[in-house]
PDB file of C-alpha atoms in Angstrom:
ATOM      1  CA  UNK A   1      36.543  28.111  -7.318  1.00  0.00           C
ATOM      2  CA  UNK A   2      35.566  30.121  -4.466  1.00  0.00           C
ATOM      3  CA  UNK A   3      37.253  33.408  -3.298  1.00  0.00           C
ATOM      4  CA  UNK A   4      37.302  33.442   0.860  1.00  0.00           C
ATOM      5  CA  UNK A   5      39.314  36.890   1.071  1.00  0.00           C
ATOM      6  CA  UNK A   6      38.002  40.015  -0.573  1.00  0.00           C
ATOM      7  CA  UNK A   7      38.259  43.220   0.614  1.00  0.00           C
ATOM      8  CA  UNK A   8      35.702  44.761  -1.234  1.00  0.00           C
ATOM      9  CA  UNK A   9      34.981  47.752   0.851  1.00  0.00           C
ATOM     10  CA  UNK A  10      38.337  49.072  -0.094  1.00  0.00           C
ATOM     11  CA  UNK A  11      38.093  52.521  -1.791  1.00  0.00           C
ATOM     12  CA  UNK A  12      40.196  51.369  -4.328  1.00  0.00           C
ATOM     13  CA  UNK A  13      37.077  49.472  -5.517  1.00  0.00           C
ATOM     14  CA  UNK A  14      35.033  52.722  -5.525  1.00  0.00           C
ATOM     15  CA  UNK A  15      35.033  53.189  -9.018  1.00  0.00           C
ATOM     16  CA  UNK A  16      34.256  49.970 -10.531  1.00  0.00           C
ATOM     17  CA  UNK A  17      32.904  47.609  -7.876  1.00  0.00           C
ATOM     18  CA  UNK A  18      30.083  46.445  -9.633  1.00  0.00           C
ATOM     19  CA  UNK A  19      32.665  45.563 -12.343  1.00  0.00           C
ATOM     20  CA  UNK A  20      34.727  44.020 -10.254  1.00  0.00           C
ATOM     21  CA  UNK A  21      32.213  41.523  -9.241  1.00  0.00           C
ATOM     22  CA  UNK A  22      31.042  40.561 -13.047  1.00  0.00           C
ATOM     23  CA  UNK A  23      34.650  40.114 -13.823  1.00  0.00           C
ATOM     24  CA  UNK A  24      35.115  37.596 -10.911  1.00  0.00           C
ATOM     25  CA  UNK A  25      31.962  35.564 -12.508  1.00  0.00           C
ATOM     26  CA  UNK A  26      33.639  35.853 -16.062  1.00  0.00           C
ATOM     27  CA  UNK A  27      36.690  34.372 -14.432  1.00  0.00           C
ATOM     28  CA  UNK A  28      34.814  31.220 -13.283  1.00  0.00           C
ATOM     29  CA  UNK A  29      34.592  31.899  -9.539  1.00  0.00           C
ATOM     30  CA  UNK A  30      31.229  30.731  -8.124  1.00  0.00           C
ATOM     31  CA  UNK A  31      31.318  32.989  -4.952  1.00  0.00           C
ATOM     32  CA  UNK A  32      33.224  35.290  -2.771  1.00  0.00           C
ATOM     33  CA  UNK A  33      33.417  36.272   0.814  1.00  0.00           C
ATOM     34  CA  UNK A  34      33.506  40.175   1.381  1.00  0.00           C
ATOM     35  CA  UNK A  35      35.677  40.882   4.674  1.00  0.00           C
ATOM     36  CA  UNK A  36      34.646  42.729   7.469  1.00  0.00           C
ATOM     37  CA  UNK A  37      37.361  44.517   9.486  1.00  0.00           C
ATOM     38  CA  UNK A  38      35.789  46.993  11.743  1.00  0.00           C
ATOM     39  CA  UNK A  39      32.140  47.927  12.515  1.00  0.00           C
ATOM     40  CA  UNK A  40      31.430  50.205   9.618  1.00  0.00           C
ATOM     41  CA  UNK A  41      32.947  47.760   6.898  1.00  0.00           C
ATOM     42  CA  UNK A  42      31.300  44.968   8.297  1.00  0.00           C
ATOM     43  CA  UNK A  43      28.045  46.866   7.655  1.00  0.00           C
ATOM     44  CA  UNK A  44      29.346  47.793   4.279  1.00  0.00           C
ATOM     45  CA  UNK A  45      30.455  44.511   3.476  1.00  0.00           C
ATOM     46  CA  UNK A  46      27.327  42.994   4.348  1.00  0.00           C
ATOM     47  CA  UNK A  47      25.112  45.681   2.227  1.00  0.00           C
ATOM     48  CA  UNK A  48      27.383  44.539  -0.528  1.00  0.00           C
ATOM     49  CA  UNK A  49      26.829  40.795  -0.145  1.00  0.00           C
ATOM     50  CA  UNK A  50      23.256  41.236  -0.071  1.00  0.00           C
ATOM     51  CA  UNK A  51      23.214  43.082  -3.457  1.00  0.00           C
ATOM     52  CA  UNK A  52      24.577  39.909  -4.978  1.00  0.00           C
ATOM     53  CA  UNK A  53      22.714  36.862  -3.230  1.00  0.00           C
ATOM     54  CA  UNK A  54      23.822  33.573  -3.864  1.00  0.00           C
ATOM     55  CA  UNK A  55      27.210  34.632  -5.307  1.00  0.00           C
ATOM     56  CA  UNK A  56      28.547  36.856  -2.334  1.00  0.00           C
ATOM     57  CA  UNK A  57      28.541  36.626   1.495  1.00  0.00           C
ATOM     58  CA  UNK A  58      30.616  38.776   4.175  1.00  0.00           C
ATOM     59  CA  UNK A  59      31.937  38.296   7.616  1.00  0.00           C
ATOM     60  CA  UNK A  60      31.205  40.488  10.675  1.00  0.00           C
ATOM     61  CA  UNK A  61      34.241  41.376  12.911  1.00  0.00           C
ATOM     62  CA  UNK A  62      36.876  43.785  13.930  1.00  0.00           C
ATOM     63  CA  UNK A  63      40.361  43.336  12.752  1.00  0.00           C
ATOM     64  CA  UNK A  64      43.087  43.543  15.543  1.00  0.00           C
ATOM     65  CA  UNK A  65      44.466  46.426  14.091  1.00  0.00           C
ATOM     66  CA  UNK A  66      41.001  48.196  15.052  1.00  0.00           C
ATOM     67  CA  UNK A  67      40.821  46.438  18.285  1.00  0.00           C
ATOM     68  CA  UNK A  68      41.084  49.790  20.268  1.00  0.00           C
ATOM     69  CA  UNK A  69      37.422  50.548  19.084  1.00  0.00           C
ATOM     70  CA  UNK A  70      35.935  47.305  20.816  1.00  0.00           C
ATOM     71  CA  UNK A  71      33.117  48.500  22.994  1.00  0.00           C
ATOM     72  CA  UNK A  72      29.709  47.607  23.970  1.00  0.00           C
ATOM     73  CA  UNK A  73      28.261  49.172  21.115  1.00  0.00           C
ATOM     74  CA  UNK A  74      30.725  47.663  18.308  1.00  0.00           C
ATOM     75  CA  UNK A  75      29.828  43.938  19.437  1.00  0.00           C
ATOM     76  CA  UNK A  76      25.976  45.116  19.247  1.00  0.00           C
ATOM     77  CA  UNK A  77      26.582  45.914  16.298  1.00  0.00           C
ATOM     78  CA  UNK A  78      28.471  42.833  14.999  1.00  0.00           C
ATOM     79  CA  UNK A  79      26.235  40.600  16.837  1.00  0.00           C
ATOM     80  CA  UNK A  80      23.155  42.211  14.344  1.00  0.00           C
ATOM     81  CA  UNK A  81      25.119  41.917  11.678  1.00  0.00           C
ATOM     82  CA  UNK A  82      25.970  38.511  12.486  1.00  0.00           C
ATOM     83  CA  UNK A  83      22.427  37.384  12.699  1.00  0.00           C
ATOM     84  CA  UNK A  84      21.417  38.164   8.850  1.00  0.00           C
ATOM     85  CA  UNK A  85      21.671  34.938   6.574  1.00  0.00           C
ATOM     86  CA  UNK A  86      24.242  37.029   4.442  1.00  0.00           C
ATOM     87  CA  UNK A  87      26.870  36.853   7.273  1.00  0.00           C
ATOM     88  CA  UNK A  88      28.116  33.542   7.335  1.00  0.00           C
ATOM     89  CA  UNK A  89      31.203  34.255   9.987  1.00  0.00           C
ATOM     90  CA  UNK A  90      32.523  36.178  12.764  1.00  0.00           C
ATOM     91  CA  UNK A  91      36.230  38.062  11.688  1.00  0.00           C
ATOM     92  CA  UNK A  92      38.316  39.061  10.663  1.00  0.00           C
ATOM     93  CA  UNK A  93      39.572  39.060  14.371  1.00  0.00           C
ATOM     94  CA  UNK A  94      42.767  37.717  15.804  1.00  0.00           C
ATOM     95  CA  UNK A  95      45.953  38.909  16.638  1.00  0.00           C
ATOM     96  CA  UNK A  96      48.671  41.136  14.895  1.00  0.00           C
ATOM     97  CA  UNK A  97      51.994  41.942  17.071  1.00  0.00           C
ATOM     98  CA  UNK A  98      53.691  42.799  13.867  1.00  0.00           C
ATOM     99  CA  UNK A  99      52.719  46.168  13.902  1.00  0.00           C
ATOM    100  CA  UNK A 100      50.724  46.959  17.083  1.00  0.00           C
ATOM    101  CA  UNK A 101      48.606  49.098  15.650  1.00  0.00           C
ATOM    102  CA  UNK A 102      46.107  48.337  18.893  1.00  0.00           C
ATOM    103  CA  UNK A 103      48.036  47.395  22.408  1.00  0.00           C
ATOM    104  CA  UNK A 104      47.933  43.741  22.705  1.00  0.00           C
ATOM    105  CA  UNK A 105      46.134  43.826  25.373  1.00  0.00           C
ATOM    106  CA  UNK A 106      43.216  45.306  23.780  1.00  0.00           C
ATOM    107  CA  UNK A 107      43.631  43.127  20.971  1.00  0.00           C
ATOM    108  CA  UNK A 108      43.402  40.167  23.021  1.00  0.00           C
ATOM    109  CA  UNK A 109      40.193  41.455  24.643  1.00  0.00           C
ATOM    110  CA  UNK A 110      38.616  41.853  21.067  1.00  0.00           C
ATOM    111  CA  UNK A 111      39.805  38.494  19.798  1.00  0.00           C
ATOM    112  CA  UNK A 112      38.101  36.565  22.902  1.00  0.00           C
ATOM    113  CA  UNK A 113      35.010  38.592  22.846  1.00  0.00           C
ATOM    114  CA  UNK A 114      34.439  37.656  19.122  1.00  0.00           C
ATOM    115  CA  UNK A 115      35.558  34.330  19.844  1.00  0.00           C
ATOM    116  CA  UNK A 116      32.387  34.165  22.308  1.00  0.00           C
ATOM    117  CA  UNK A 117      30.329  35.537  20.066  1.00  0.00           C
ATOM    118  CA  UNK A 118      31.175  33.052  17.377  1.00  0.00           C
ATOM    119  CA  UNK A 119      30.195  30.304  20.101  1.00  0.00           C
ATOM    120  CA  UNK A 120      26.868  32.100  20.992  1.00  0.00           C
ATOM    121  CA  UNK A 121      25.932  32.103  17.086  1.00  0.00           C
ATOM    122  CA  UNK A 122      27.565  28.980  16.027  1.00  0.00           C
ATOM    123  CA  UNK A 123      29.487  30.684  13.499  1.00  0.00           C
ATOM    124  CA  UNK A 124      32.928  29.803  11.955  1.00  0.00           C
ATOM    125  CA  UNK A 125      35.851  32.483  12.464  1.00  0.00           C
ATOM    126  CA  UNK A 126      37.737  34.213   9.980  1.00  0.00           C
ATOM    127  CA  UNK A 127      41.146  34.503  11.848  1.00  0.00           C
ATOM    128  CA  UNK A 128      44.102  36.898  11.175  1.00  0.00           C
ATOM    129  CA  UNK A 129      47.669  36.125  12.739  1.00  0.00           C
ATOM    130  CA  UNK A 130      50.931  37.953  12.396  1.00  0.00           C
ATOM    131  CA  UNK A 131      53.903  37.365  14.605  1.00  0.00           C
ATOM    132  CA  UNK A 132      51.536  36.271  17.522  1.00  0.00           C
ATOM    133  CA  UNK A 133      51.229  32.260  16.587  1.00  0.00           C
ATOM    134  CA  UNK A 134      51.628  31.138  20.177  1.00  0.00           C
ATOM    135  CA  UNK A 135      49.401  33.587  22.323  1.00  0.00           C
ATOM    136  CA  UNK A 136      46.997  33.448  19.045  1.00  0.00           C
ATOM    137  CA  UNK A 137      46.546  29.536  19.204  1.00  0.00           C
ATOM    138  CA  UNK A 138      46.796  29.809  23.608  1.00  0.00           C
ATOM    139  CA  UNK A 139      43.569  32.175  23.433  1.00  0.00           C
ATOM    140  CA  UNK A 140      41.679  30.370  20.552  1.00  0.00           C
ATOM    141  CA  UNK A 141      42.236  26.620  21.487  1.00  0.00           C
ATOM    142  CA  UNK A 142      39.635  26.668  24.815  1.00  0.00           C
ATOM    143  CA  UNK A 143      36.825  27.701  21.939  1.00  0.00           C
ATOM    144  CA  UNK A 144      37.541  25.630  19.353  1.00  0.00           C
ATOM    145  CA  UNK A 145      35.477  22.375  20.478  1.00  0.00           C
ATOM    146  CA  UNK A 146      32.434  24.606  21.125  1.00  0.00           C
ATOM    147  CA  UNK A 147      32.766  26.535  17.260  1.00  0.00           C
ATOM    148  CA  UNK A 148      32.228  24.692  13.806  1.00  0.00           C
ATOM    149  CA  UNK A 149      35.312  25.860  12.515  1.00  0.00           C
ATOM    150  CA  UNK A 150      37.587  28.322  11.202  1.00  0.00           C
ATOM    151  CA  UNK A 151      40.045  29.302   8.979  1.00  0.00           C
ATOM    152  CA  UNK A 152      43.559  31.311   9.279  1.00  0.00           C
ATOM    153  CA  UNK A 153      43.320  33.998   6.174  1.00  0.00           C
ATOM    154  CA  UNK A 154      46.353  34.954   4.487  1.00  0.00           C
ATOM    155  CA  UNK A 155      48.446  32.193   6.008  1.00  0.00           C
ATOM    156  CA  UNK A 156      52.005  33.322   5.560  1.00  0.00           C
ATOM    157  CA  UNK A 157      53.509  31.948   9.056  1.00  0.00           C
ATOM    158  CA  UNK A 158      56.261  29.257   9.744  1.00  0.00           C
ATOM    159  CA  UNK A 159      56.169  25.186   9.267  1.00  0.00           C
ATOM    160  CA  UNK A 160      55.916  25.251  13.040  1.00  0.00           C
ATOM    161  CA  UNK A 161      52.840  27.719  13.014  1.00  0.00           C
ATOM    162  CA  UNK A 162      51.298  25.778  10.011  1.00  0.00           C
ATOM    163  CA  UNK A 163      51.620  22.562  11.936  1.00  0.00           C
ATOM    164  CA  UNK A 164      49.854  23.884  15.311  1.00  0.00           C
ATOM    165  CA  UNK A 165      46.980  25.599  13.105  1.00  0.00           C
ATOM    166  CA  UNK A 166      46.404  22.066  11.556  1.00  0.00           C
ATOM    167  CA  UNK A 167      46.790  20.300  14.868  1.00  0.00           C
ATOM    168  CA  UNK A 168      43.998  22.273  16.229  1.00  0.00           C
ATOM    169  CA  UNK A 169      41.624  21.476  13.239  1.00  0.00           C
ATOM    170  CA  UNK A 170      41.724  24.961  11.369  1.00  0.00           C
ATOM    171  CA  UNK A 171      41.636  25.304   7.681  1.00  0.00           C
ATOM    172  CA  UNK A 172      44.454  27.672   6.015  1.00  0.00           C
ATOM    173  CA  UNK A 173      43.728  30.629   3.468  1.00  0.00           C
ATOM    174  CA  UNK A 174      46.460  30.774   1.006  1.00  0.00           C
ATOM    175  CA  UNK A 175      46.879  33.920  -1.200  1.00  0.00           C
ATOM    176  CA  UNK A 176      49.156  35.514  -3.823  1.00  0.00           C
ATOM    177  CA  UNK A 177      52.242  35.903  -1.105  1.00  0.00           C
ATOM    178  CA  UNK A 178      52.835  32.149  -2.629  1.00  0.00           C
ATOM    179  CA  UNK A 179      53.574  33.375  -6.115  1.00  0.00           C
ATOM    180  CA  UNK A 180      56.253  36.245  -4.570  1.00  0.00           C
ATOM    181  CA  UNK A 181      59.608  35.214  -5.269  1.00  0.00           C
ATOM    182  CA  UNK A 182      61.164  37.056  -3.025  1.00  0.00           C
ATOM    183  CA  UNK A 183      59.020  36.266   0.542  1.00  0.00           C
ATOM    184  CA  UNK A 184      56.706  33.269  -0.840  1.00  0.00           C
ATOM    185  CA  UNK A 185      59.425  30.509  -1.359  1.00  0.00           C
ATOM    186  CA  UNK A 186      58.889  28.943   2.305  1.00  0.00           C
ATOM    187  CA  UNK A 187      55.323  29.295   2.007  1.00  0.00           C
ATOM    188  CA  UNK A 188      55.403  27.399  -1.465  1.00  0.00           C
ATOM    189  CA  UNK A 189      57.468  24.585   0.035  1.00  0.00           C
ATOM    190  CA  UNK A 190      54.979  23.942   2.509  1.00  0.00           C
ATOM    191  CA  UNK A 191      51.802  24.067   0.542  1.00  0.00           C
ATOM    192  CA  UNK A 192      51.948  19.844   0.167  1.00  0.00           C
ATOM    193  CA  UNK A 193      51.827  19.906   4.094  1.00  0.00           C
ATOM    194  CA  UNK A 194      48.063  21.114   3.743  1.00  0.00           C
ATOM    195  CA  UNK A 195      45.450  18.632   3.514  1.00  0.00           C
ATOM    196  CA  UNK A 196      43.538  19.246   0.563  1.00  0.00           C
ATOM    197  CA  UNK A 197      40.470  19.301   2.529  1.00  0.00           C
ATOM    198  CA  UNK A 198      41.903  21.909   4.747  1.00  0.00           C
ATOM    199  CA  UNK A 199      42.704  24.151   2.181  1.00  0.00           C
ATOM    200  CA  UNK A 200      41.115  27.406   0.657  1.00  0.00           C
ATOM    201  CA  UNK A 201      41.926  30.102  -1.604  1.00  0.00           C
ATOM    202  CA  UNK A 202      41.899  33.790  -1.723  1.00  0.00           C
ATOM    203  CA  UNK A 203      43.094  37.086  -3.507  1.00  0.00           C
ATOM    204  CA  UNK A 204      43.103  39.299  -0.351  1.00  0.00           C
ATOM    205  CA  UNK A 205      42.535  41.727  -3.094  1.00  0.00           C
ATOM    206  CA  UNK A 206      42.899  44.826  -3.572  1.00  0.00           C
ATOM    207  CA  UNK A 207      46.082  43.552  -1.712  1.00  0.00           C
ATOM    208  CA  UNK A 208      48.814  41.038  -2.638  1.00  0.00           C
ATOM    209  CA  UNK A 209      48.911  40.950  -6.294  1.00  0.00           C
ATOM    210  CA  UNK A 210      50.553  37.967  -7.539  1.00  0.00           C
ATOM    211  CA  UNK A 211      54.107  39.128  -8.684  1.00  0.00           C
ATOM    212  CA  UNK A 212      54.463  36.020 -10.988  1.00  0.00           C
ATOM    213  CA  UNK A 213      51.103  37.021 -13.171  1.00  0.00           C
ATOM    214  CA  UNK A 214      51.803  38.266 -16.987  1.00  0.00           C
ATOM    215  CA  UNK A 215      50.325  40.999 -18.332  1.00  0.00           C
ATOM    216  CA  UNK A 216      49.657  42.579 -14.668  1.00  0.00           C
ATOM    217  CA  UNK A 217      47.246  45.743 -13.828  1.00  0.00           C
ATOM    218  CA  UNK A 218      49.111  48.954 -14.611  1.00  0.00           C
ATOM    219  CA  UNK A 219      47.220  50.146 -11.121  1.00  0.00           C
ATOM    220  CA  UNK A 220      48.768  47.384  -9.230  1.00  0.00           C
ATOM    221  CA  UNK A 221      45.375  46.475  -7.706  1.00  0.00           C
ATOM    222  CA  UNK A 222      44.662  42.894  -7.032  1.00  0.00           C
ATOM    223  CA  UNK A 223      41.282  41.720  -7.865  1.00  0.00           C
ATOM    224  CA  UNK A 224      39.066  38.212  -7.501  1.00  0.00           C
ATOM    225  CA  UNK A 225      39.408  37.544 -11.078  1.00  0.00           C
ATOM    226  CA  UNK A 226      42.928  37.042 -10.734  1.00  0.00           C
ATOM    227  CA  UNK A 227      41.937  33.555  -8.035  1.00  0.00           C
ATOM    228  CA  UNK A 228      42.300  31.402 -11.489  1.00  0.00           C
ATOM    229  CA  UNK A 229      46.000  32.369 -11.393  1.00  0.00           C
ATOM    230  CA  UNK A 230      46.801  31.559  -7.907  1.00  0.00           C
ATOM    231  CA  UNK A 231      44.736  28.494  -8.138  1.00  0.00           C
ATOM    232  CA  UNK A 232      46.889  27.389 -11.045  1.00  0.00           C
ATOM    233  CA  UNK A 233      50.269  27.883  -9.461  1.00  0.00           C
ATOM    234  CA  UNK A 234      49.404  26.272  -6.020  1.00  0.00           C
ATOM    235  CA  UNK A 235      47.953  23.281  -7.799  1.00  0.00           C
ATOM    236  CA  UNK A 236      51.313  23.216 -10.085  1.00  0.00           C
ATOM    237  CA  UNK A 237      53.276  23.275  -6.733  1.00  0.00           C
ATOM    238  CA  UNK A 238      51.374  20.719  -4.902  1.00  0.00           C
ATOM    239  CA  UNK A 239      51.211  18.690  -7.760  1.00  0.00           C
ATOM    240  CA  UNK A 240      47.523  18.550  -8.388  1.00  0.00           C
ATOM    241  CA  UNK A 241      45.046  19.159 -11.133  1.00  0.00           C
ATOM    242  CA  UNK A 242      43.906  23.066 -10.954  1.00  0.00           C
ATOM    243  CA  UNK A 243      40.287  22.348 -11.889  1.00  0.00           C
ATOM    244  CA  UNK A 244      40.353  19.313  -8.844  1.00  0.00           C
ATOM    245  CA  UNK A 245      42.200  21.703  -6.886  1.00  0.00           C
ATOM    246  CA  UNK A 246      39.518  24.649  -7.685  1.00  0.00           C
ATOM    247  CA  UNK A 247      36.514  21.910  -6.648  1.00  0.00           C
ATOM    248  CA  UNK A 248      37.654  20.857  -3.458  1.00  0.00           C
ATOM    249  CA  UNK A 249      38.597  24.062  -2.560  1.00  0.00           C
ATOM    250  CA  UNK A 250      35.373  25.599  -3.334  1.00  0.00           C
ATOM    251  CA  UNK A 251      33.648  22.546  -1.222  1.00  0.00           C
ATOM    252  CA  UNK A 252      35.797  23.409   1.405  1.00  0.00           C
ATOM    253  CA  UNK A 253      34.750  26.971   1.875  1.00  0.00           C
ATOM    254  CA  UNK A 254      31.092  26.020   1.224  1.00  0.00           C
ATOM    255  CA  UNK A 255      31.271  23.514   4.049  1.00  0.00           C
ATOM    256  CA  UNK A 256      32.903  26.003   6.590  1.00  0.00           C
ATOM    257  CA  UNK A 257      30.783  28.671   5.853  1.00  0.00           C
ATOM    258  CA  UNK A 258      27.342  26.280   5.542  1.00  0.00           C
ATOM    259  CA  UNK A 259      26.733  27.690   2.045  1.00  0.00           C
ATOM    260  CA  UNK A 260      24.730  26.187  -0.641  1.00  0.00           C
ATOM    261  CA  UNK A 261      26.208  23.700  -2.941  1.00  0.00           C
ATOM    262  CA  UNK A 262      27.654  24.569  -6.339  1.00  0.00           C
ATOM    263  CA  UNK A 263      25.433  24.984  -8.746  1.00  0.00           C
TER     264      UNK A 263
END
């Protein structure tokens, strides 16, 4: 099984980062994608990925929360990173109109600039969208024919948004949000609507610890070693065999990010 979204640069992993990676291997993961969310975190993510060749890769991009920081120097830094072999996607990029930590116009400008970079370098996009579905799709759609593909990471949107993203040919990343009996039930009902070949799985650790896990860690921190729980639960709700689902979602990630086949 492949983890497409781990925020390994988070300070929550400062004390045991190597052990987090080792526990992921022990749990049966075949690889992980480390998320870059700013210029500096993209640099850090690439360095971490390079420490674990053939198991970790990274993205390079600027999250909509940090879109106000986008400038020519940041663009140059992201471009330089994206040319390294361990960097396999542009992002996390997109729109977030839920919190608007950066003004909407700056979010749109940074998003469009990263889409242009992805087109130029022929890399897939690792996407973030919250409360901005229609505008997100409008900005993204003109670029898709010239991109290798993209995944809407940590999807928590509506059925209408899901159908829109699928109609655009995007893949869908599902996290432990779906294991939350308070706010994940709508998403749980939508799981069967996602074609198996367009589904990917992730923890988004250290966030979104699955609420239905037994023996939760006392620190409430999520980590990639818990991905098998998400795989099992998603398989249950989709009516599929967990090992089959683990394998096909692994294959999906490797195809999108142009990674070597599983060993």
